[in-house]
Coordinates of C-alpha atoms in Angstrom, one line a residue:
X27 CA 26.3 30.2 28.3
X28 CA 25.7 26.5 29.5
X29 CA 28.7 25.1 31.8
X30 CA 29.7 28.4 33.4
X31 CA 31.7 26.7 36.9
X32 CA 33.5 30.0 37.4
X33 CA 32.8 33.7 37.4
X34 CA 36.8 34.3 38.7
X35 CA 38.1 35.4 35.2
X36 CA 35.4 37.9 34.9
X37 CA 35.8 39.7 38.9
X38 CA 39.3 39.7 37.6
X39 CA 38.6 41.3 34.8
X40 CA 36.3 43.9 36.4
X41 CA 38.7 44.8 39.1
X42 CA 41.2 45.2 36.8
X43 CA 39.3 47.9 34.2
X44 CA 38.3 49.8 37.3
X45 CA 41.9 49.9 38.8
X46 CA 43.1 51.6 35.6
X47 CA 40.3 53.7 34.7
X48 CA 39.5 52.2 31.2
X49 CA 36.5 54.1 30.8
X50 CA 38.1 57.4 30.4
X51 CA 38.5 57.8 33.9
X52 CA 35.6 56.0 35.1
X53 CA 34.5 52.3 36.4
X54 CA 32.6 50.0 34.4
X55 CA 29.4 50.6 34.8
X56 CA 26.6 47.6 35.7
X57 CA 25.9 46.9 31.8
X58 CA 29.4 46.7 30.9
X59 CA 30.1 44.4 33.8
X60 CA 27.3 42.2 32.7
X61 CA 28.3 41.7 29.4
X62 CA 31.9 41.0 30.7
X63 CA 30.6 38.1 33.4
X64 CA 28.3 36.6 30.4
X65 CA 31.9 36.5 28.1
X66 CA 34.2 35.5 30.6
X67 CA 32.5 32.6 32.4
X68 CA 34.7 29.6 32.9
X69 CA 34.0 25.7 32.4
X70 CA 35.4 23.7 35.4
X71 CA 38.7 22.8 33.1
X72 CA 39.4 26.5 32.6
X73 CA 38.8 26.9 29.0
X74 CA 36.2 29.7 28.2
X75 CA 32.0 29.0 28.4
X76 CA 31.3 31.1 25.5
X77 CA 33.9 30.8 22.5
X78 CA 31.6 33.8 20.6
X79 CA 30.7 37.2 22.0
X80 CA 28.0 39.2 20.7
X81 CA 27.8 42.7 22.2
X82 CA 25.4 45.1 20.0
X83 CA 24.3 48.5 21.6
X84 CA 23.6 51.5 20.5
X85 CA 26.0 54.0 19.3
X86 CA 28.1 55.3 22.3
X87 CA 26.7 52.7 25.3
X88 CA 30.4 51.4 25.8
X89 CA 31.1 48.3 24.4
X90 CA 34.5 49.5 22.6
X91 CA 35.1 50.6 26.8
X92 CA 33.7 46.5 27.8
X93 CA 36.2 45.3 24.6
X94 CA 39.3 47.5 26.0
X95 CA 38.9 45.9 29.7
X96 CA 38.6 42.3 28.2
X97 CA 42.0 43.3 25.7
X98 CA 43.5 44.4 29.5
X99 CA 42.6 41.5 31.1
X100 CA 43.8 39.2 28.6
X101 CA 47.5 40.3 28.0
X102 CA 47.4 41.2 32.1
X103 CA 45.7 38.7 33.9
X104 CA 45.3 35.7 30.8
X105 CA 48.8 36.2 29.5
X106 CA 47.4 35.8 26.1
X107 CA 49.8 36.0 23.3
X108 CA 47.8 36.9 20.2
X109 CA 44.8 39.4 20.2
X110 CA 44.0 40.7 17.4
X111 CA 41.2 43.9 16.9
X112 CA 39.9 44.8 13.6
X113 CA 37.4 47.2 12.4
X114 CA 35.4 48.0 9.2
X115 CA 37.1 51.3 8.8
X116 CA 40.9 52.2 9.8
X117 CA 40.1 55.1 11.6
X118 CA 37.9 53.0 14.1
X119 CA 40.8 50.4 14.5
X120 CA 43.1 53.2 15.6
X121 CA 41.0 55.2 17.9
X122 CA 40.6 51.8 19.6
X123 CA 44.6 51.6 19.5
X124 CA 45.2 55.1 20.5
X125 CA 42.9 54.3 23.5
X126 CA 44.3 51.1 24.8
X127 CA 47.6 52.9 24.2
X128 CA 46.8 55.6 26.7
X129 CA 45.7 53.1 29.1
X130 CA 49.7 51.8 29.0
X131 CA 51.3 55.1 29.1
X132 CA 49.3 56.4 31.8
X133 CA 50.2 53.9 34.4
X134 CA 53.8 53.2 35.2
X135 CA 53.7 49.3 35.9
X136 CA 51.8 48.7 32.4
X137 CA 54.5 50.8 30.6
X138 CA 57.0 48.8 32.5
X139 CA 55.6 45.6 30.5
X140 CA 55.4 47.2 27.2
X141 CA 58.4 46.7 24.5
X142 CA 57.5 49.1 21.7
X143 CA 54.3 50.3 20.6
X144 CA 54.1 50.6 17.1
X145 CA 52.3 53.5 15.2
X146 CA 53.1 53.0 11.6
X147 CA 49.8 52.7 9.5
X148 CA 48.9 49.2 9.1
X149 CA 51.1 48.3 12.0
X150 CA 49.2 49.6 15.0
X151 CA 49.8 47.2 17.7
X152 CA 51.7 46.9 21.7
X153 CA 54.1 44.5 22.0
X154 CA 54.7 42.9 25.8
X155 CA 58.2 42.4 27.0
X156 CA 57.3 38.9 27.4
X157 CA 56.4 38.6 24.2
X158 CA 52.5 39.0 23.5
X159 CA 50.7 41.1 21.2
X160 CA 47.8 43.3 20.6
X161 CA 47.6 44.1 16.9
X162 CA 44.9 47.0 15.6
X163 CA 43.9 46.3 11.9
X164 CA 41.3 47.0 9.2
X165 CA 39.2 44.4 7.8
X166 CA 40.0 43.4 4.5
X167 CA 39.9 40.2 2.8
X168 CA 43.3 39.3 3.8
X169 CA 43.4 41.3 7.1
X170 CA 43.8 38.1 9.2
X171 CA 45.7 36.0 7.3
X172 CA 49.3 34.7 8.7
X173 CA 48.1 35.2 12.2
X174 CA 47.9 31.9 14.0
X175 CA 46.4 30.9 17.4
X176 CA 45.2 34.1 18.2
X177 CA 43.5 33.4 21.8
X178 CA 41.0 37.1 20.8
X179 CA 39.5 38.3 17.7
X180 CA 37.6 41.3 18.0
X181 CA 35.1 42.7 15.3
X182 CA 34.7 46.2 15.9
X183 CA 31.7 47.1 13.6
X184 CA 30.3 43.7 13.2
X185 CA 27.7 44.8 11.4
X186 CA 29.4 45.9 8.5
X187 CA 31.4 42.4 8.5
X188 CA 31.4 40.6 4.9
X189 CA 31.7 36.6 4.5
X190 CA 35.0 37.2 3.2
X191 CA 36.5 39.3 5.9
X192 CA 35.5 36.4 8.5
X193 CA 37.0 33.8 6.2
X194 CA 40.2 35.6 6.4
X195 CA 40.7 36.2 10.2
X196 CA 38.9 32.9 11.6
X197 CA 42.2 30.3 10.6
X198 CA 43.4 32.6 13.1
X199 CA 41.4 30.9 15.6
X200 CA 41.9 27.4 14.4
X201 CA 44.7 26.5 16.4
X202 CA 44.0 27.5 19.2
X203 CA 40.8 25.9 21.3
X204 CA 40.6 28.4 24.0
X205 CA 40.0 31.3 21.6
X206 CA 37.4 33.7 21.8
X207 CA 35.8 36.0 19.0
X208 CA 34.0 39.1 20.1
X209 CA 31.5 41.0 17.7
X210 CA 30.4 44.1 19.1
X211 CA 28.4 46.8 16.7
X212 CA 25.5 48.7 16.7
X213 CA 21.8 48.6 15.0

């Protein structure tokens, strides 16, 4: 995007998914840290270059790993209080949210952050300590609704994204002028 002044929030971000092994025990590999220095470019007063994300691959190319690194970054190094992470289906949503959960139980300074993860169905989410969130849901038409300045929303299966599904999560955005929205899917 035009106005990039600073690449920082995206090294950050990269060094960050590689020191916890977000890739199922792997680093990001050169696409993935492409798409996440194309997201995360900063204007000179901080605020983000690109408000909208597009990352469509093929199935299985990691972008759900690219998403999981910018989620990481963003309640680690962003102290972000709302992200929200949706999918067409609930079973997509929660694999997503069983991942990231991993992530956090596998490394004892992330759990140390952590206040409750919650599993119930419709609830999937981590809670910080200090107070942010990460919140798993399926679209619906009123999936996004109540949420307010949510600084991430991602759409997991973009592809299969209705008008009215958008309409529901984007007030979520409103508020808050630094968000990003991520839409990642495949052809």
């Amino acid at each position: 995007p035009p106005d990039v002044h600073s690449l920082a929030a995206a090294e950050e971000a990269i060094e960050l998914a590689d020191r916890y092994l977000i890739c199922d025990g792997f680093p990001l590999d050169e696409s993935q840290k492409f798409t996440l220095r194309a997201a995360l470019g900063e204007r000179a007063d901080g605020s983000w270059a690109a408000a909208t994300v597009g990352d469509f691959e093929p199935r299985q190319n990691g972008k759900n790993e690219t998403c999981a690194a910018r989620e990481l970054a963003g309640l680690v190094l962003f102290v972000e209080r709302l992200q929200i992470h949706t999918a067409h289906e609930f079973p997509t949503a929660n694999e997503s949210f069983l991942r990231m959960v991993s992530v956090f139980e596998n490394w004892d300074d992330l759990r140390r952050r952590v206040a409750r993860i919650r599993y119930a169905n419709g609830e999937q989410g981590i809670e910080f300590v200090s107070g942010q969130r990460l919140k798993y849901k399926a679209r619906t038409g009123g999936a996004g609704r109540g949420f307010a300045k949510a600084d991430l929303l991602v759409y997991d299966e973009a592809q299969l994204a209705q008008v009215e599904h958008l309409a529901a999560s984007g007030p979520a955005r409103l508020a808050n002028p630094n968000s990003q929205a991520w839409f990642m899917g495949s052809g």
